[in-house]
Coordinates of C-alpha atoms in Angstrom, one line a residue:
M28 CA -10.2 -12.9 67.4
P29 CA -9.2 -15.7 64.8
N30 CA -8.7 -19.0 66.5
T31 CA -8.5 -22.7 65.1
K32 CA -12.0 -23.7 66.6
N33 CA -13.6 -21.4 64.1
S34 CA -14.2 -22.0 60.3
E35 CA -12.0 -20.3 57.7
T36 CA -15.1 -17.9 56.9
I37 CA -15.6 -16.9 60.6
N38 CA -11.9 -16.4 61.0
L39 CA -11.6 -14.2 58.0
A40 CA -14.6 -12.2 59.2
L41 CA -13.2 -11.6 62.6
D42 CA -10.0 -10.3 61.0
L43 CA -11.8 -8.0 58.8
I44 CA -14.2 -6.5 61.4
S45 CA -11.2 -5.9 63.6
R46 CA -9.8 -3.3 61.3
S47 CA -11.4 0.1 62.0
S48 CA -12.3 0.8 58.2
V49 CA -14.6 3.7 58.5
T50 CA -15.1 5.4 55.0
P51 CA -12.9 5.9 53.2
D52 CA -10.0 4.2 55.2
D53 CA -9.5 0.6 54.2
K54 CA -7.1 -0.2 57.2
G55 CA -5.6 -3.1 55.4
C56 CA -8.8 -5.0 54.6
Q57 CA -8.2 -5.2 50.8
K58 CA -4.5 -6.4 51.3
L59 CA -6.0 -9.2 53.5
M60 CA -8.3 -10.2 50.7
T61 CA -6.0 -9.7 47.7
E62 CA -3.1 -11.7 49.4
R63 CA -5.6 -14.7 49.7
L64 CA -7.0 -14.4 46.2
E65 CA -3.6 -14.0 44.7
T66 CA -2.8 -17.4 46.3
I67 CA -5.7 -19.2 44.3
G68 CA -4.5 -17.7 41.0
F69 CA -6.1 -14.2 40.8
T70 CA -4.5 -11.3 39.2
I71 CA -4.7 -8.1 41.3
E72 CA -5.1 -4.7 40.1
N73 CA -5.0 -2.1 42.9
M74 CA -7.0 1.0 41.9
R75 CA -6.8 4.0 44.1
F76 CA -8.7 7.2 43.2
A77 CA -8.1 10.2 45.4
D78 CA -8.4 9.0 49.0
V79 CA -10.2 5.8 48.3
D80 CA -8.7 2.3 47.9
N81 CA -10.3 -0.2 45.3
F82 CA -9.3 -3.4 43.7
W83 CA -10.1 -5.5 40.6
A84 CA -9.1 -9.1 40.8
R85 CA -9.7 -11.6 38.1
R86 CA -8.9 -15.3 37.7
G87 CA -9.3 -16.4 34.0
T88 CA -9.3 -14.7 30.7
T89 CA -12.5 -15.9 29.0
G90 CA -16.1 -15.4 29.3
P91 CA -18.6 -15.7 31.0
L92 CA -17.3 -13.5 33.8
L93 CA -19.0 -13.8 37.4
A94 CA -18.0 -10.9 39.7
F95 CA -18.4 -10.6 43.3
A96 CA -18.6 -7.0 44.3
G97 CA -18.6 -5.4 47.8
H98 CA -17.2 -2.9 50.0
T99 CA -14.7 -2.8 53.0
D100 CA -15.7 0.5 54.4
V101 CA -18.0 0.8 57.4
V102 CA -20.2 3.6 58.8
P103 CA -18.9 5.2 62.1
T104 CA -19.7 3.2 65.2
G105 CA -21.7 5.7 67.2
P106 CA -21.2 5.8 71.1
V107 CA -18.8 3.1 71.7
G108 CA -19.9 2.8 75.3
K109 CA -23.4 1.6 74.2
W110 CA -22.1 -1.4 72.5
K111 CA -21.9 -4.8 74.4
I112 CA -18.3 -5.1 73.0
D113 CA -15.6 -2.6 71.5
P114 CA -17.1 -2.5 67.9
F115 CA -13.6 -3.2 66.4
K116 CA -12.8 -6.0 68.6
P117 CA -15.4 -8.5 67.4
E118 CA -16.7 -11.5 69.6
I119 CA -19.1 -14.3 69.2
I120 CA -21.7 -14.2 72.0
D121 CA -24.6 -16.9 72.2
G122 CA -23.8 -17.7 68.5
N123 CA -24.0 -14.2 67.3
L124 CA -20.9 -12.2 65.7
Y125 CA -20.8 -8.9 66.9
G126 CA -18.9 -5.8 65.4
R127 CA -19.2 -3.0 63.2
G128 CA -19.4 -4.3 59.7
A129 CA -20.5 -8.0 60.6
A130 CA -23.6 -7.7 58.4
D131 CA -22.7 -4.7 56.2
M132 CA -20.6 -6.2 54.9
K133 CA -17.4 -7.7 56.0
G134 CA -19.3 -11.0 56.6
S135 CA -20.1 -11.5 52.9
L136 CA -16.6 -10.4 52.0
A137 CA -15.4 -13.4 54.1
A138 CA -18.0 -15.8 52.6
M139 CA -17.2 -14.6 49.0
T140 CA -13.4 -15.2 49.6
T141 CA -13.9 -18.7 51.2
A142 CA -16.4 -19.9 48.6
C143 CA -14.0 -19.0 45.9
E144 CA -11.1 -20.9 47.6
R145 CA -13.2 -24.0 47.8
F146 CA -14.6 -23.7 44.4
I147 CA -11.1 -23.3 42.9
D148 CA -9.8 -26.2 45.0
Q149 CA -12.5 -28.5 43.7
H150 CA -12.8 -27.2 40.3
P151 CA -9.4 -25.4 39.2
D152 CA -10.4 -25.8 35.5
H153 CA -13.8 -24.1 35.6
K154 CA -15.2 -22.4 32.8
G155 CA -15.1 -18.6 32.3
S156 CA -13.6 -16.2 34.8
I157 CA -14.2 -15.0 38.4
A158 CA -13.6 -11.6 39.6
F159 CA -13.9 -9.3 42.7
L160 CA -14.7 -5.6 42.5
I161 CA -14.1 -4.2 46.0
T162 CA -14.2 -0.5 47.2
S163 CA -13.8 1.4 50.4
D164 CA -16.1 4.2 49.4
E165 CA -19.8 2.7 49.4
E166 CA -20.9 4.0 52.7
G167 CA -19.6 7.6 51.6
P168 CA -19.8 9.8 48.6
S169 CA -19.4 6.8 46.2
I170 CA -17.5 9.1 43.8
N171 CA -14.1 7.4 43.7
G172 CA -15.0 3.8 44.4
T173 CA -17.0 1.3 42.3
V174 CA -18.1 3.8 39.7
K175 CA -14.5 4.7 38.9
V176 CA -13.4 0.9 38.6
V177 CA -16.5 0.4 36.2
E178 CA -15.3 3.3 34.1
Q179 CA -11.8 1.7 33.9
L180 CA -13.4 -1.8 33.0
E181 CA -15.6 -0.1 30.2
K182 CA -12.8 1.8 28.7
R183 CA -11.1 -1.6 28.0
N184 CA -14.4 -3.3 27.0
E185 CA -13.9 -5.8 30.0
K186 CA -17.6 -6.9 30.6
I187 CA -19.1 -8.4 33.5
D188 CA -21.9 -11.0 32.8
W189 CA -23.1 -11.8 36.2
C190 CA -22.5 -9.8 39.4
L191 CA -23.2 -10.9 43.0
V192 CA -23.3 -8.0 45.5
G193 CA -22.8 -8.9 49.0
E194 CA -25.1 -6.3 50.5
P195 CA -27.2 -7.6 53.4
S196 CA -30.5 -8.6 51.7
S197 CA -32.1 -11.1 54.0
T198 CA -35.0 -10.1 56.2
D199 CA -35.9 -12.8 58.7
K200 CA -33.7 -15.8 57.8
L201 CA -30.6 -16.1 55.5
G202 CA -31.6 -16.0 52.0
D203 CA -35.2 -15.4 52.3
V204 CA -34.9 -12.2 50.2
V205 CA -32.6 -11.2 47.5
K206 CA -32.4 -7.9 45.5
N207 CA -32.7 -8.3 41.8
G208 CA -33.1 -4.6 41.4
R209 CA -33.1 -1.3 43.1
R210 CA -35.3 2.0 42.9
G211 CA -33.6 5.1 41.5
S212 CA -32.7 7.9 43.8
L213 CA -33.0 11.6 42.9
S214 CA -32.6 14.2 45.4
G215 CA -33.2 18.0 45.4
T216 CA -31.9 21.1 47.3
L217 CA -34.4 23.8 46.8
T218 CA -33.7 27.4 47.9
I219 CA -36.9 29.8 47.9
N220 CA -36.1 33.4 48.1
G221 CA -38.1 35.8 50.0
K222 CA -37.7 39.3 51.8
Q223 CA -36.7 39.4 55.4
G224 CA -38.6 41.7 57.7
H225 CA -40.4 42.4 60.8
V226 CA -43.3 40.2 61.6
A227 CA -45.3 43.1 62.7
Y228 CA -44.9 44.7 59.2
P229 CA -45.6 41.7 56.9
H230 CA -46.6 44.1 54.0
L231 CA -42.7 45.2 53.8
A232 CA -41.6 41.6 53.6
E233 CA -42.2 38.5 51.8
N234 CA -42.3 35.1 53.6
P235 CA -40.9 32.3 51.7
I236 CA -42.4 29.8 53.9
H237 CA -45.9 31.2 53.0
T238 CA -45.1 31.4 49.4
A239 CA -43.8 27.8 49.3
A240 CA -46.6 26.1 51.2
P241 CA -49.0 25.6 48.3
A242 CA -46.4 24.1 46.3
I243 CA -45.2 21.8 49.0
A244 CA -48.8 20.7 49.7
E245 CA -49.4 19.9 45.9
L246 CA -45.8 18.0 45.7
T247 CA -46.7 15.8 48.7
A248 CA -50.2 14.9 47.3
I249 CA -49.1 13.6 44.0
Q250 CA -49.2 10.1 43.1
W251 CA -46.3 9.9 40.6
D252 CA -46.9 6.4 39.2
N253 CA -48.5 3.1 40.3
G254 CA -45.2 1.2 40.2
N255 CA -45.3 -2.2 38.5
E256 CA -44.7 -6.0 39.2
F257 CA -41.1 -5.3 40.2
F258 CA -41.4 -1.9 41.7
P259 CA -43.6 -0.1 44.4
P260 CA -44.8 3.4 43.2
T261 CA -42.5 6.3 43.3
T262 CA -42.2 8.2 46.5
F263 CA -41.5 11.8 47.5
Q264 CA -40.2 12.8 50.8
I265 CA -39.1 15.9 52.3
S266 CA -36.0 15.4 54.5
N267 CA -35.3 18.8 55.9
I268 CA -36.8 22.2 56.1
H269 CA -34.7 25.4 57.3
A270 CA -35.5 28.9 57.4
G271 CA -35.4 31.9 59.8
T272 CA -32.9 33.4 62.2
G273 CA -34.0 31.7 65.3
A274 CA -36.1 34.8 66.6
N275 CA -39.9 34.7 66.7
N276 CA -40.3 38.4 65.5
V277 CA -38.4 38.0 62.1
I278 CA -39.8 37.0 58.7
P279 CA -37.1 34.7 56.9
G280 CA -35.7 35.9 53.9
E281 CA -34.8 32.5 52.6
L282 CA -36.1 28.9 53.0
Q283 CA -34.3 25.6 52.1
I284 CA -35.9 22.4 51.6
L285 CA -34.0 19.0 51.0
F286 CA -36.1 16.4 49.4
N287 CA -35.7 12.9 47.7
L288 CA -37.6 10.7 45.1
R289 CA -37.3 7.0 45.1
F290 CA -38.5 6.1 41.8
S291 CA -39.6 3.2 39.8
T292 CA -38.8 2.3 36.1
E293 CA -42.2 3.8 35.3
V294 CA -40.9 7.4 35.3
T295 CA -37.4 8.9 34.2
E296 CA -35.2 11.2 36.0
T297 CA -36.1 14.0 33.3
E298 CA -39.8 13.4 33.8
L299 CA -39.6 13.9 37.5
R300 CA -37.4 16.9 37.2
N301 CA -39.6 18.7 34.7
R302 CA -42.8 17.9 36.6
I303 CA -41.6 19.2 39.9
E304 CA -40.0 22.5 38.2
A305 CA -43.3 23.0 36.5
I306 CA -45.1 23.2 39.9
F307 CA -42.6 25.6 41.2
N308 CA -43.0 27.9 38.2
K309 CA -46.9 27.6 38.2
H310 CA -46.7 29.1 41.9
Q311 CA -44.4 31.7 40.6
L312 CA -41.7 31.1 43.1
E313 CA -38.4 32.9 43.2
Y314 CA -36.3 29.7 43.6
E315 CA -32.9 27.9 42.9
L316 CA -32.9 24.2 42.6
E317 CA -29.9 21.8 42.6
W318 CA -30.4 18.3 41.5
S319 CA -28.4 15.2 42.5
L320 CA -29.1 11.7 40.8
S321 CA -27.6 8.9 42.9
G322 CA -28.6 6.2 40.5
N323 CA -31.3 5.2 38.2
P324 CA -33.4 2.2 38.8
F325 CA -32.2 -1.2 37.6
L326 CA -33.7 -4.5 37.2
T327 CA -32.4 -8.1 36.7
P328 CA -35.2 -10.4 35.7
E329 CA -35.2 -13.9 35.8
G330 CA -32.4 -15.6 33.9
E331 CA -29.1 -17.3 34.5
L332 CA -28.0 -15.4 37.5
V333 CA -31.5 -15.1 39.2
D334 CA -31.9 -18.8 38.6
A335 CA -28.6 -19.9 39.8
V336 CA -29.0 -17.6 43.1
C337 CA -32.5 -19.3 43.6
K338 CA -31.4 -22.8 43.1
S339 CA -28.4 -22.6 45.4
I340 CA -30.6 -21.2 48.2
K341 CA -33.3 -23.7 47.9
E342 CA -30.4 -26.5 47.8
T343 CA -28.5 -25.0 50.8
C344 CA -31.2 -23.8 52.9
G345 CA -34.3 -25.8 51.9
Y346 CA -36.7 -22.9 51.1
D347 CA -37.5 -20.7 48.3
T348 CA -36.3 -17.0 48.2
Q349 CA -38.3 -13.9 47.5
L350 CA -37.1 -11.4 44.8
S351 CA -37.3 -7.7 45.9
T352 CA -36.5 -4.3 44.6
A353 CA -37.0 -2.4 48.1
G354 CA -34.4 -0.7 50.2
G355 CA -32.0 1.9 49.5
T356 CA -29.4 2.2 46.8
S357 CA -26.4 0.0 46.5
D358 CA -23.2 0.1 44.1
G359 CA -25.2 -2.4 41.9
R360 CA -26.6 1.0 40.2
F361 CA -22.9 1.5 38.8
I362 CA -22.5 -2.1 37.6
A363 CA -26.2 -2.7 36.1
P364 CA -25.8 0.0 33.3
T365 CA -22.9 -2.1 31.9
G366 CA -25.3 -4.8 30.9
A367 CA -24.5 -7.0 33.6
Q368 CA -27.0 -9.1 35.5
V369 CA -26.9 -7.9 39.2
V370 CA -28.2 -9.7 42.2
E371 CA -27.6 -8.6 45.9
L372 CA -27.5 -11.5 48.3
G373 CA -26.1 -11.2 51.9
P374 CA -26.9 -11.7 55.7
L375 CA -29.7 -10.4 57.7
N376 CA -30.2 -6.5 57.5
A377 CA -32.0 -6.1 60.8
T378 CA -28.9 -4.4 62.8
I379 CA -27.1 -2.7 59.8
H380 CA -25.6 0.6 60.9
Q381 CA -27.1 0.2 64.5
I382 CA -25.3 -0.1 67.9
N383 CA -24.4 -3.8 68.4
E384 CA -24.4 -4.9 64.7
H385 CA -24.4 -8.4 64.4
V386 CA -25.1 -11.6 62.5
L387 CA -25.5 -15.3 63.3
A388 CA -21.9 -16.7 63.0
E389 CA -23.3 -19.8 61.3
D390 CA -25.1 -17.7 58.7
L391 CA -21.7 -16.7 57.3
N392 CA -20.7 -20.4 56.8
T393 CA -24.0 -21.0 55.2
L394 CA -23.7 -18.0 52.9
S395 CA -20.4 -19.2 51.8
D396 CA -22.1 -22.4 50.9
I397 CA -24.7 -20.5 49.0
Y398 CA -22.1 -18.6 47.0
L399 CA -20.2 -21.7 46.3
G400 CA -23.4 -23.4 44.9
I401 CA -24.1 -20.4 42.6
M402 CA -20.5 -20.7 41.1
K403 CA -21.2 -24.3 40.5
H404 CA -24.4 -23.6 38.6
L405 CA -22.7 -21.0 36.4
L406 CA -19.3 -22.0 35.9
L407 CA -19.3 -25.8 35.5

């Protein structure tokens, strides 16, 4: 727990991690942050939608606007007995800070907060504005979180110019990789109808597994695009197949398939949907298909924010960073469409969502330094 020997960043991270804020429960994390931000001149707007707590905090009224974005919620711990520690009683062991959310992403939240405290102490009359957009619904449905806050900002034409998302982006060492974009994510729930019957009398039934097999084979063999200099090629993956009653002498009457596409900027959601539905129609399947778009791909090319991030990492860590669009989705997908430049920069992602999630404690101090340097490049 917090002690005077630790830095402000480490103590804040320990305090945040000690709160069992499994989605969508915030458990007071946001109050902890807003009290500190209010002390340094931020105006706080608490925005609760359904069972999700969010807040928008802003210091300044003019542009340009630099926003820090992140989430206080964490995924469930899994079997607590398999952890080295109680996952909500964080400890530093051999220099590593253990606890659920240490990497994803309470460590980043602590670093953002202390970086702002130092920056404002050093430069109280900085240009432009600084903001925080924080949710407790990133690890869950993402329906009443960042997307709703962005909708409110758009209604009043409050525009973010630059957005730093604290997602754990690093691979082997802090700052070696930052995300300047993400692939789109399109999911489908496919139900193929057949006719249930006895396996000994197949002429009296219709097996939807058999009728669907050629279409499935065709879909898995498609090369959807070649990607581009920023994105790898689009991928199609079946994540679940279910059919049957559990008996080996019954032909199933229905087949359900769950699939997902992670797609580049070379294709659109509409093109993917049309192409897939055309294959099912060609094979004359009797089917129902429900689509779910988690987010379109976005990209922040080299410019003010990317340059500031790269410079600060080089100045703080002594090495160059790599720009990447790999990985899953993040709340950046809700912010980028407003026209904001978005970059994700946070700790190592090697243990996120795992048993014994941890980060190097010193990395959080360094991350605060990097965030501080970014503010200096953009707001001085």
